[in-house]
Amino acid sequence: MKKVKIPDLLLGTIWTGWRLWVVWSVCIFLSLLIVSFRIATDAEFDFASLSVLPVFVITWIGGRKHGVFVAILASSMWLIGDILAERIYSTPLIPWINAIIHFMAYSLIAILATQVRLQFERERECATRDVLSGLHNRRAFLEAGVEEVDRTKRYAHPLAVIIMDLDNFKQLNDTKGHDAGDAALQATAEALRSISRASDRVARLGGDEFAMLLIEIEYEAAIKTGREIFATVNAALKDFPPVKASMGIAWFGRADRSFSEMLKAADEIMYEVKKSGKDNVYSRRFPETSRSDTEK
């Protein structure tokens, strides 16, 4: 069973499909329970605070529009409870006025819950994204890699880890300044985003080192994809001479080691490229069965 993380729980990323319907059903049942109890006690007890709970929960997992809808539902339930209760008011308008006041309060809760969630998402994004490139940072990449390795072990899917380092990057910084270096990193990141699949994980590990995790991919497809990435990145770096890319591809037919060891294997392959003259792609399949495949 997949382990549910606290951020996924708080952000509502797991509340889809049948889970969302369960939450909706519970919230509606709670609203009906509140109004039923209010009618049964002739509106003697005030449960307005309890109605805040379903409004907040639905807003958090469904967004402000859903929250406002529940606010309308909760206010309507409150109105029905006041009207059906045998309580005598000084004027018939009081139940309607109460309902309007409750709707305003519940709507405010929905708006505040939306803002809190947005801020929570921003904070989480800052913790998992590299500021300069907009890609995942090392921490997020390692966490994603560990999850994928666990999934690969369960379903026996192959995966590939790619490590890419920019050649002569220090020379660019020294001759044209750090602004040019930052622009080269951003161009590299944009090239990686443009060619990656939605299921791929793309990250800047630090400095001029990037990584990609390709899931559920066969060896030949991984090599083809790696070479396409290599060509796309080098095309994007034409405006930043003499920067080029060196790439190592480690393909795993099965998850026979930890993700950190997979990453290390890809890193070692990339350094073989560095030692052999840079600006090239080397690949190797694991468990290792043959010499590295190389492309000039």
Coordinates of C-alpha atoms in Angstrom, one line a residue:
M1 CA 0.0 0.0 0.0
K2 CA 1.3 3.4 -0.9
K3 CA 2.3 5.5 2.1
V4 CA 0.3 8.8 2.3
K5 CA 2.5 11.8 3.1
I6 CA 1.3 14.6 5.3
P7 CA 1.7 17.2 2.5
D8 CA -0.4 15.1 0.2
L9 CA -3.1 14.8 2.9
L10 CA -3.0 18.5 3.7
L11 CA -3.0 19.7 0.1
G12 CA -5.9 17.3 -0.8
T13 CA -3.9 15.7 -3.6
I14 CA -5.2 12.3 -2.5
W15 CA -8.8 13.5 -2.3
T16 CA -10.0 12.5 -5.8
G17 CA -12.4 10.0 -7.2
W18 CA -14.2 8.0 -4.5
R19 CA -12.4 9.7 -1.7
L20 CA -13.8 13.0 -2.7
W21 CA -17.3 11.6 -2.8
V22 CA -16.8 10.1 0.7
V23 CA -15.8 13.5 2.0
W24 CA -18.7 15.2 0.3
S25 CA -21.1 12.6 1.7
V26 CA -19.7 13.0 5.3
C27 CA -20.0 16.8 5.1
I28 CA -23.6 16.7 3.8
F29 CA -24.5 14.2 6.4
L30 CA -23.0 16.4 9.1
S31 CA -25.0 19.4 7.9
L32 CA -28.2 17.3 7.8
L33 CA -27.5 16.0 11.3
I34 CA -27.0 19.5 12.6
V35 CA -30.3 20.8 11.1
S36 CA -32.2 17.7 12.3
F37 CA -31.0 18.2 15.9
R38 CA -31.8 21.9 15.7
I39 CA -35.4 21.0 14.6
A40 CA -35.7 18.4 17.3
T41 CA -34.7 20.8 20.0
D42 CA -36.9 23.7 18.7
A43 CA -33.8 25.7 17.7
E44 CA -32.7 25.8 21.3
F45 CA -29.1 24.8 20.7
D46 CA -26.8 26.8 18.4
F47 CA -24.5 24.7 16.3
A48 CA -23.3 27.4 13.9
S49 CA -19.7 26.6 14.8
L50 CA -20.0 23.0 13.8
S51 CA -21.2 24.0 10.3
V52 CA -17.9 25.7 9.8
L53 CA -16.2 22.3 9.6
P54 CA -17.7 21.0 6.4
V55 CA -17.3 24.4 4.8
F56 CA -13.6 24.5 5.6
V57 CA -13.0 20.9 4.6
I58 CA -14.7 21.1 1.2
T59 CA -13.0 24.4 0.5
W60 CA -9.6 23.0 1.3
I61 CA -9.9 20.0 -0.9
G62 CA -12.2 21.3 -3.6
G63 CA -11.5 25.1 -3.9
R64 CA -13.4 28.3 -3.2
K65 CA -16.3 27.6 -5.5
H66 CA -17.1 24.3 -3.7
G67 CA -16.7 26.0 -0.4
V68 CA -19.2 28.7 -1.3
F69 CA -21.6 26.0 -2.4
V70 CA -21.4 24.3 0.9
A71 CA -21.8 27.7 2.6
I72 CA -25.1 28.1 0.8
L73 CA -26.1 24.6 1.7
A74 CA -25.2 25.1 5.4
S75 CA -27.0 28.4 5.5
S76 CA -30.1 26.9 3.8
M77 CA -30.0 24.1 6.4
W78 CA -29.9 26.6 9.1
L79 CA -32.8 28.5 7.6
I80 CA -34.9 25.3 7.3
G81 CA -34.1 24.4 10.9
D82 CA -35.3 27.8 12.1
I83 CA -38.5 27.7 10.1
L84 CA -39.5 24.2 10.9
A85 CA -38.7 24.6 14.6
E86 CA -41.6 25.6 16.7
R87 CA -39.8 28.6 18.1
I88 CA -41.6 31.9 18.1
Y89 CA -39.7 34.9 16.8
S90 CA -40.5 38.6 17.2
T91 CA -40.7 38.8 13.4
P92 CA -40.8 36.2 10.6
L93 CA -37.7 37.8 9.0
I94 CA -35.4 36.7 11.8
P95 CA -34.7 33.2 10.4
W96 CA -33.9 34.8 7.0
I97 CA -31.6 37.4 8.6
N98 CA -29.9 34.6 10.6
A99 CA -29.4 32.6 7.4
I100 CA -27.8 35.6 5.6
I101 CA -25.5 36.3 8.5
H102 CA -24.4 32.6 8.6
F103 CA -23.9 32.6 4.9
M104 CA -21.6 35.7 5.2
A105 CA -19.7 34.0 8.0
Y106 CA -19.3 30.7 6.1
S107 CA -18.3 32.4 2.9
L108 CA -15.6 34.3 4.8
I109 CA -14.4 30.9 6.1
A110 CA -14.3 29.6 2.5
I111 CA -12.3 32.7 1.4
L112 CA -9.8 32.4 4.3
A113 CA -9.4 28.7 3.8
T114 CA -8.6 29.3 0.1
Q115 CA -5.9 31.8 1.0
V116 CA -4.3 29.6 3.6
R117 CA -4.2 26.7 1.2
L118 CA -2.6 28.9 -1.5
Q119 CA 0.1 30.1 1.0
F120 CA 0.7 26.5 2.1
E121 CA 1.2 25.5 -1.6
R122 CA 3.6 28.3 -2.1
E123 CA 5.7 27.3 0.9
R124 CA 5.8 23.7 -0.2
E125 CA 6.7 24.8 -3.7
C126 CA 9.6 26.8 -2.4
A127 CA 10.8 23.8 -0.4
T128 CA 10.8 21.5 -3.4
R129 CA 11.8 23.8 -6.3
D130 CA 15.1 25.3 -7.4
V131 CA 14.6 29.0 -7.4
L132 CA 16.8 29.8 -10.5
S133 CA 15.7 27.0 -12.9
G134 CA 12.2 26.3 -11.6
L135 CA 13.0 22.5 -11.7
H136 CA 12.7 20.2 -8.7
N137 CA 15.6 20.6 -6.3
R138 CA 17.9 17.7 -5.0
R139 CA 15.7 17.0 -2.0
A140 CA 12.5 16.7 -4.1
F141 CA 14.3 14.6 -6.7
L142 CA 15.6 12.1 -4.1
E143 CA 12.2 11.8 -2.5
A144 CA 10.6 11.1 -5.8
G145 CA 13.3 8.6 -6.7
V146 CA 12.8 6.6 -3.5
E147 CA 9.1 6.5 -4.2
E148 CA 9.6 5.3 -7.8
V149 CA 12.1 2.6 -6.7
D150 CA 9.6 1.3 -4.2
R151 CA 6.9 1.3 -6.9
T152 CA 9.2 -0.4 -9.4
K153 CA 9.9 -3.2 -6.9
R154 CA 6.2 -3.8 -6.6
Y155 CA 5.3 -3.8 -10.3
A156 CA 8.6 -4.8 -11.8
H157 CA 8.8 -1.8 -14.1
P158 CA 12.2 -0.6 -15.6
L159 CA 13.5 2.9 -15.1
A160 CA 16.4 5.1 -16.2
V161 CA 18.4 7.7 -14.3
I162 CA 20.1 10.4 -16.3
I163 CA 22.8 12.7 -14.9
M164 CA 23.9 15.7 -17.0
D165 CA 26.7 18.1 -16.3
L166 CA 27.5 21.3 -18.3
D167 CA 31.0 21.4 -19.7
N168 CA 33.1 24.6 -19.5
F169 CA 30.5 26.3 -17.4
K170 CA 33.1 27.9 -15.1
Q171 CA 34.7 29.4 -18.2
L172 CA 31.4 31.0 -19.2
N173 CA 31.0 32.5 -15.7
D174 CA 34.6 33.7 -15.7
T175 CA 34.5 35.4 -19.1
K176 CA 30.9 36.6 -19.4
G177 CA 29.8 36.9 -15.8
H178 CA 27.3 35.1 -13.6
D179 CA 24.3 36.6 -15.4
A180 CA 25.3 34.7 -18.5
G181 CA 25.8 31.6 -16.4
D182 CA 22.4 31.9 -14.9
A183 CA 20.9 32.4 -18.3
A184 CA 22.6 29.2 -19.5
L185 CA 21.2 27.3 -16.6
Q186 CA 17.7 28.6 -17.3
A187 CA 18.0 27.7 -20.9
T188 CA 19.0 24.2 -20.0
A189 CA 16.1 23.9 -17.6
E190 CA 13.7 25.1 -20.3
A191 CA 15.1 22.6 -22.8
L192 CA 14.6 19.8 -20.3
R193 CA 11.1 20.8 -19.5
S194 CA 10.2 21.0 -23.2
I195 CA 11.2 17.4 -24.0
S196 CA 10.3 15.6 -20.8
R197 CA 7.1 13.6 -20.3
A198 CA 4.6 14.4 -17.6
S199 CA 5.6 11.3 -15.7
D200 CA 9.3 12.1 -15.8
R201 CA 11.1 13.8 -12.8
V202 CA 13.5 16.6 -13.8
A203 CA 15.8 18.4 -11.3
R204 CA 18.7 20.6 -10.9
L205 CA 20.9 18.9 -8.3
G206 CA 23.1 21.9 -7.8
G207 CA 25.5 24.1 -9.7
D208 CA 25.5 23.0 -13.3
E209 CA 24.4 19.4 -12.7
F210 CA 20.9 18.2 -13.7
A211 CA 19.1 14.9 -13.4
M212 CA 16.2 13.1 -14.9
L213 CA 14.2 10.1 -13.8
L214 CA 12.5 8.2 -16.6
I215 CA 9.9 5.7 -15.3
E216 CA 8.5 2.7 -17.0
I217 CA 10.8 2.9 -20.0
E218 CA 12.7 0.2 -21.9
Y219 CA 16.4 0.4 -22.6
E220 CA 16.2 1.4 -26.2
A221 CA 13.6 4.0 -25.5
A222 CA 15.7 5.4 -22.6
I223 CA 18.7 5.7 -24.9
K224 CA 16.7 7.4 -27.6
T225 CA 15.2 9.8 -25.1
G226 CA 18.5 10.5 -23.6
R227 CA 20.1 11.4 -26.9
E228 CA 17.1 13.6 -27.8
I229 CA 17.5 15.4 -24.5
F230 CA 21.3 15.8 -25.2
A231 CA 20.6 17.3 -28.6
T232 CA 17.9 19.6 -27.3
V233 CA 20.1 20.9 -24.5
N234 CA 23.1 21.5 -26.7
A235 CA 20.9 23.3 -29.2
A236 CA 19.7 25.6 -26.3
L237 CA 23.3 26.2 -25.3
K238 CA 24.5 27.4 -28.7
D239 CA 24.1 31.0 -27.4
F240 CA 26.4 30.3 -24.5
P241 CA 29.7 29.1 -26.0
P242 CA 31.8 27.1 -25.0
V243 CA 29.2 25.4 -22.8
K244 CA 28.2 21.9 -23.8
A245 CA 26.7 18.9 -22.0
S246 CA 28.0 15.6 -20.8
M247 CA 25.5 12.9 -20.0
G248 CA 25.4 9.5 -18.3
I249 CA 22.4 7.2 -18.6
A250 CA 21.9 4.3 -16.2
W251 CA 19.1 2.0 -17.1
F252 CA 17.7 -0.5 -14.6
G253 CA 15.7 -3.5 -15.7
R254 CA 14.7 -4.1 -12.1
A255 CA 15.2 -2.1 -8.9
D256 CA 18.1 -4.1 -7.5
R257 CA 19.5 -1.3 -5.4
S258 CA 18.6 1.9 -3.6
F259 CA 17.9 5.1 -5.5
S260 CA 21.0 6.8 -4.2
E261 CA 23.1 3.9 -5.6
M262 CA 21.3 4.3 -9.0
L263 CA 22.1 8.0 -8.9
K264 CA 25.7 7.2 -8.2
A265 CA 25.9 4.8 -11.1
A266 CA 24.6 7.4 -13.5
D267 CA 27.0 9.9 -12.0
E268 CA 30.0 7.6 -12.6
I269 CA 28.9 7.1 -16.2
M270 CA 28.7 10.8 -16.7
Y271 CA 32.2 11.2 -15.4
E272 CA 33.4 8.6 -17.9
V273 CA 32.2 11.0 -20.5
K274 CA 34.2 13.9 -18.9
K275 CA 37.4 11.8 -18.8
S276 CA 36.9 10.8 -22.5
G277 CA 36.7 14.3 -23.9
K278 CA 33.3 15.6 -22.8
D279 CA 30.3 16.6 -25.0
N280 CA 28.9 13.0 -25.4
V281 CA 26.4 10.5 -24.1
Y282 CA 27.4 7.2 -22.4
S283 CA 24.8 4.6 -21.3
R284 CA 24.8 1.4 -19.4
R285 CA 22.2 -1.2 -18.5
F286 CA 22.0 -2.7 -15.0
P287 CA 22.5 -5.5 -14.1
E288 CA 25.4 -4.9 -16.4
T289 CA 25.6 -7.2 -19.3
S290 CA 27.9 -5.4 -21.8
R291 CA 30.2 -2.5 -22.3
S292 CA 28.8 1.0 -22.4
D293 CA 27.0 2.2 -25.4
T294 CA 28.4 5.5 -26.6
E295 CA 27.4 8.1 -29.1
K296 CA 29.5 11.0 -30.5

